[in-house]
PDB file of C-alpha atoms in Angstrom:
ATOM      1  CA  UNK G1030     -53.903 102.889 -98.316  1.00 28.00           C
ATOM      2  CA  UNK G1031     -51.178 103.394 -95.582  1.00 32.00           C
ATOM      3  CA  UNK G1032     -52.118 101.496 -92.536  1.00 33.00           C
ATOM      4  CA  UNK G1033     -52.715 103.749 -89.347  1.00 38.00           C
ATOM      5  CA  UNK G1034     -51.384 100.334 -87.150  1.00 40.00           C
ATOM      6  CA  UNK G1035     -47.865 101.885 -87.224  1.00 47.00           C
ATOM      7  CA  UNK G1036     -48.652 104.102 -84.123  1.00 52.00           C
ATOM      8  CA  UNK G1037     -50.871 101.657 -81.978  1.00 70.00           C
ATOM      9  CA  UNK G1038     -48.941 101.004 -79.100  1.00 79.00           C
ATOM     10  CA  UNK G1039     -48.764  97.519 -77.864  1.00 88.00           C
ATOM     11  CA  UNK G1040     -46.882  96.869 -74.830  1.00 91.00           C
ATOM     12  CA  UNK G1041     -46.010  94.270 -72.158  1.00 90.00           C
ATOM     13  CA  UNK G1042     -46.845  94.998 -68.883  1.00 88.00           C
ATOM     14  CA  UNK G1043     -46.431  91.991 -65.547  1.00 87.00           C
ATOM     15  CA  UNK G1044     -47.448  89.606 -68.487  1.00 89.00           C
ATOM     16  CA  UNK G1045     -50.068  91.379 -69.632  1.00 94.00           C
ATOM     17  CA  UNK G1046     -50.430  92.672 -73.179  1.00 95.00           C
ATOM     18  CA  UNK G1047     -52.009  96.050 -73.190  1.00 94.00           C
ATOM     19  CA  UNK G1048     -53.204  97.945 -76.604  1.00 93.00           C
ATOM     20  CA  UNK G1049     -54.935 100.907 -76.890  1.00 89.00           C
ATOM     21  CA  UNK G1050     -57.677 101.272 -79.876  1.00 86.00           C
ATOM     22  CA  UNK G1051     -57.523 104.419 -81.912  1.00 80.00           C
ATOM     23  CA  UNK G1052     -60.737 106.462 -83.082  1.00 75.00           C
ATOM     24  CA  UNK G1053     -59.170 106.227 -86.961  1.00 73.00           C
ATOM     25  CA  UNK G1054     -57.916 102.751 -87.598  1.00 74.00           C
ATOM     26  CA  UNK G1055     -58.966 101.533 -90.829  1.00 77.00           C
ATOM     27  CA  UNK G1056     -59.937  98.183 -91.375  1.00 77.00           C
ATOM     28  CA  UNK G1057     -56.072  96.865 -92.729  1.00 82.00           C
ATOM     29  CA  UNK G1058     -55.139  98.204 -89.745  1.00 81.00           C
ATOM     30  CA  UNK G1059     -57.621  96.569 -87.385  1.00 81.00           C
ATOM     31  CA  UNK G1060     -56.130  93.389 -88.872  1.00 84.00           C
ATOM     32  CA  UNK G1061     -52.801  94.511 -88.409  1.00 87.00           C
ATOM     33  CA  UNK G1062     -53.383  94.817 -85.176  1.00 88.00           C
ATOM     34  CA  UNK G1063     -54.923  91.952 -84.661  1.00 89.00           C
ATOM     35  CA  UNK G1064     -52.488  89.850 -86.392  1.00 90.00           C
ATOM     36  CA  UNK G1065     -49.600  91.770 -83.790  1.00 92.00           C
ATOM     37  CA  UNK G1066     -51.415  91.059 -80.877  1.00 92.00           C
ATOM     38  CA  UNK G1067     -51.407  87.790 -81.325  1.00 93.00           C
ATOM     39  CA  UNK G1068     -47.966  87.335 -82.148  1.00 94.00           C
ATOM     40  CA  UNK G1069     -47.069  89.443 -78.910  1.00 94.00           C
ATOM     41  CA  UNK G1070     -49.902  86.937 -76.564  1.00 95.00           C
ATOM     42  CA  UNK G1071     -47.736  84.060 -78.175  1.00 95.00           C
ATOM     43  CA  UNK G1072     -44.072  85.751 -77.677  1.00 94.00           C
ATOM     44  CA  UNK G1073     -45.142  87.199 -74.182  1.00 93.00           C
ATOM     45  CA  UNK G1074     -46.956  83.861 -73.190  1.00 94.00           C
ATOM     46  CA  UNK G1075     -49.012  86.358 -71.535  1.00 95.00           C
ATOM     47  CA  UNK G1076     -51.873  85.786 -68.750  1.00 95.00           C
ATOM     48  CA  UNK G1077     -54.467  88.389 -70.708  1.00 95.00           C
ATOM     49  CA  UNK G1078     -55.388  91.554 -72.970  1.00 96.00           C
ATOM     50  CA  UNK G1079     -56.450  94.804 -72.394  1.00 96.00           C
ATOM     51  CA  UNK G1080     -58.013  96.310 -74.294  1.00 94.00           C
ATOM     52  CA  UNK G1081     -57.970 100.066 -73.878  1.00 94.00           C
ATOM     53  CA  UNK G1082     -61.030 101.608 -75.867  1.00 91.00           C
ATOM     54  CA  UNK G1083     -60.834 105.022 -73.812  1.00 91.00           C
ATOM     55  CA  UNK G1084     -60.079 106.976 -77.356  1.00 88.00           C
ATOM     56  CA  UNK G1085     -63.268 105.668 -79.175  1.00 84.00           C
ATOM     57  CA  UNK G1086     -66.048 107.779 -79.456  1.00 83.00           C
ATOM     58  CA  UNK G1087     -68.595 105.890 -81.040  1.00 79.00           C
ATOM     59  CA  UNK G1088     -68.375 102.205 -81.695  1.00 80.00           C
ATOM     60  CA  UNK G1089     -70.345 100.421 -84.611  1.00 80.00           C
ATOM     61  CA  UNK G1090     -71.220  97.139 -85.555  1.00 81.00           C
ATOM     62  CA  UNK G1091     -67.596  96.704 -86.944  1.00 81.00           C
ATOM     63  CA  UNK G1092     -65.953  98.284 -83.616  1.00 79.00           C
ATOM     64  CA  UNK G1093     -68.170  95.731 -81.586  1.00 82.00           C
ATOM     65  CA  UNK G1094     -66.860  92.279 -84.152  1.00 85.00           C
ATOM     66  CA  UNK G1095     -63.402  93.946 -83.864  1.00 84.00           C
ATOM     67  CA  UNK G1096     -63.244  93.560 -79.729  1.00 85.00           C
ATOM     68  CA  UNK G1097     -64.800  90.582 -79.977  1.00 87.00           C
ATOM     69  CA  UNK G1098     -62.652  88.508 -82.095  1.00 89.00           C
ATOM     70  CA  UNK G1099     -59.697  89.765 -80.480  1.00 89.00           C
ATOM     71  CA  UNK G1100     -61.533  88.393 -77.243  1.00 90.00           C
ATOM     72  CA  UNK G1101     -61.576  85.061 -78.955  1.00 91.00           C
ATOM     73  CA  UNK G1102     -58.046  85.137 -80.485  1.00 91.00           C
ATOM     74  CA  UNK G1103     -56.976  85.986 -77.043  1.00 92.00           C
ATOM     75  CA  UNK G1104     -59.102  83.335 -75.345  1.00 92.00           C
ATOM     76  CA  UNK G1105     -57.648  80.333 -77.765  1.00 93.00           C
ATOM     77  CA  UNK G1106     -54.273  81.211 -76.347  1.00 94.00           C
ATOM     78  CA  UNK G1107     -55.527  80.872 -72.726  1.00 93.00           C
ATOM     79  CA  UNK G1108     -55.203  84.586 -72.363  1.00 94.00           C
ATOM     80  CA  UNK G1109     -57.771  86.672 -70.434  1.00 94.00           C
ATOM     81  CA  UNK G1110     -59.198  89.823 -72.140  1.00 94.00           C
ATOM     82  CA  UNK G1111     -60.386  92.917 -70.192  1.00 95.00           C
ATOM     83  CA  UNK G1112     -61.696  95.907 -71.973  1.00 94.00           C
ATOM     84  CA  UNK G1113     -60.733  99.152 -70.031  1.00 96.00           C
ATOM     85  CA  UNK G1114     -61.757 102.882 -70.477  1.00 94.00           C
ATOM     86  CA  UNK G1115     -65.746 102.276 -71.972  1.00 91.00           C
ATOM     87  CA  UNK G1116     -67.704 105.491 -72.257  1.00 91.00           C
ATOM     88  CA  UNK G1117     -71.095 105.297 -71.068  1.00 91.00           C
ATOM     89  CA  UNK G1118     -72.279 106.513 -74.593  1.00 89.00           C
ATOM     90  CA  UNK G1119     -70.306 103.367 -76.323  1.00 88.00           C
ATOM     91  CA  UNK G1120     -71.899 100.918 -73.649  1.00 88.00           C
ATOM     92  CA  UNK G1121     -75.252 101.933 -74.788  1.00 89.00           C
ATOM     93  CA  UNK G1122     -74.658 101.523 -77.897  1.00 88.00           C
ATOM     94  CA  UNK G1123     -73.067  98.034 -77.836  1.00 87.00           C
ATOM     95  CA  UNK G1124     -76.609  97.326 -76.082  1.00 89.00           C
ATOM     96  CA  UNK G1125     -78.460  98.991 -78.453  1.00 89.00           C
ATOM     97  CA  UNK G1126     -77.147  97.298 -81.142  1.00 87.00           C
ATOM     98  CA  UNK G1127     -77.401  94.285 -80.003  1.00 89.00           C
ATOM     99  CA  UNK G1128     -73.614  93.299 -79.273  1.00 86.00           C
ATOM    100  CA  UNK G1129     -73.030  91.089 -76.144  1.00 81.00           C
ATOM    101  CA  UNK G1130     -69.221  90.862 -76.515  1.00 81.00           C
ATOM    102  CA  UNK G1131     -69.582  87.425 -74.951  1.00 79.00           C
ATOM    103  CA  UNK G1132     -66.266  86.308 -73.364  1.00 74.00           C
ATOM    104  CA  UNK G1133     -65.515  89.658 -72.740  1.00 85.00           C
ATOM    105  CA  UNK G1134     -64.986  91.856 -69.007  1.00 92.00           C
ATOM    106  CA  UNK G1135     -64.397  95.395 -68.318  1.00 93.00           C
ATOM    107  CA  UNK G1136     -62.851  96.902 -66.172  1.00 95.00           C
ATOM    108  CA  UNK G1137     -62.872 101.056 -65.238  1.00 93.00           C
ATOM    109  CA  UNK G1138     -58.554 101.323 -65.884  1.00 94.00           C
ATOM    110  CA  UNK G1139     -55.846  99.372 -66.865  1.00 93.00           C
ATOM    111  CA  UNK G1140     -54.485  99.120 -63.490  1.00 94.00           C
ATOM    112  CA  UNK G1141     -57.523  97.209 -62.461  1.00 95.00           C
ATOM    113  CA  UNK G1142     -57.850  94.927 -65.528  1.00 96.00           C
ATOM    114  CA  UNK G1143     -53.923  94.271 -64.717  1.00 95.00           C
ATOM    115  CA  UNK G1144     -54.651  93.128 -60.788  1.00 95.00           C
ATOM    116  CA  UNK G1145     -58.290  91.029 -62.216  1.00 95.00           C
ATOM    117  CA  UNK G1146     -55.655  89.167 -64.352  1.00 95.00           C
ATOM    118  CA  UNK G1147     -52.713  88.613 -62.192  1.00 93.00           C
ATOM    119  CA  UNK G1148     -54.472  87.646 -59.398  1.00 93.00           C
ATOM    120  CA  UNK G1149     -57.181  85.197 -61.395  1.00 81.00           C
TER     121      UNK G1149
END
């Protein structure tokens, strides 16, 4: 099965790493992606992660473990992680399913996760 990772964009931005999560990754390419952001936290020596989630629809229990280890991945290399562009429907069901995403903020955009970061 091809991985979908090849068109996840993962950029740089002040020295924060910023990727956006796609409706249709498959789960080789949620490791994939994983796997890149860490390498890019460790290249970039970056100050934090967000997390753009503005595509997803609907977010399962696999969605939820997803964010959250990426959190923790991010967190073990002293990075901060900020999840941007949460739709009230996917915040419910995080709650309603239980998911705390501990270690995890949000933010409403990317430019505001970027300024909670830099000026942390």
């Amino acid at each position: 099965m091809e991985s979908s990772f090849g068109i996840t964009p993962i950029v740089t931005i002040t020295g924060c790493v910023v990727v956006a999560i796609r409706d249709d990754l498959d789960d080789q390419g949620v490791v994939t992606l994983q796997d890149q952001l860490v390498e890019e936290v460790a290249r970039r020596k970056a100050r934090g992660v967000v997390i753009d989630i503005s595509s997803l629809e609907i977010v399962d229990t696999f969605a939820g473990r997803m964010l959250g280890a990426m959190a923790q991945m991010a967190r073990m290399m002293n990075a901060r992680t900020i999840v941007v562009g949460m739709r009230p429907a996917v915040a419910m069901t995080l709650v309603e399913l239980g998911m705390t995403l501990e270690g995890v903020e949000t933010a409403l955009n990317a430019d505001r996760a970027v300024n909670l970061i830099l000026n942390s």
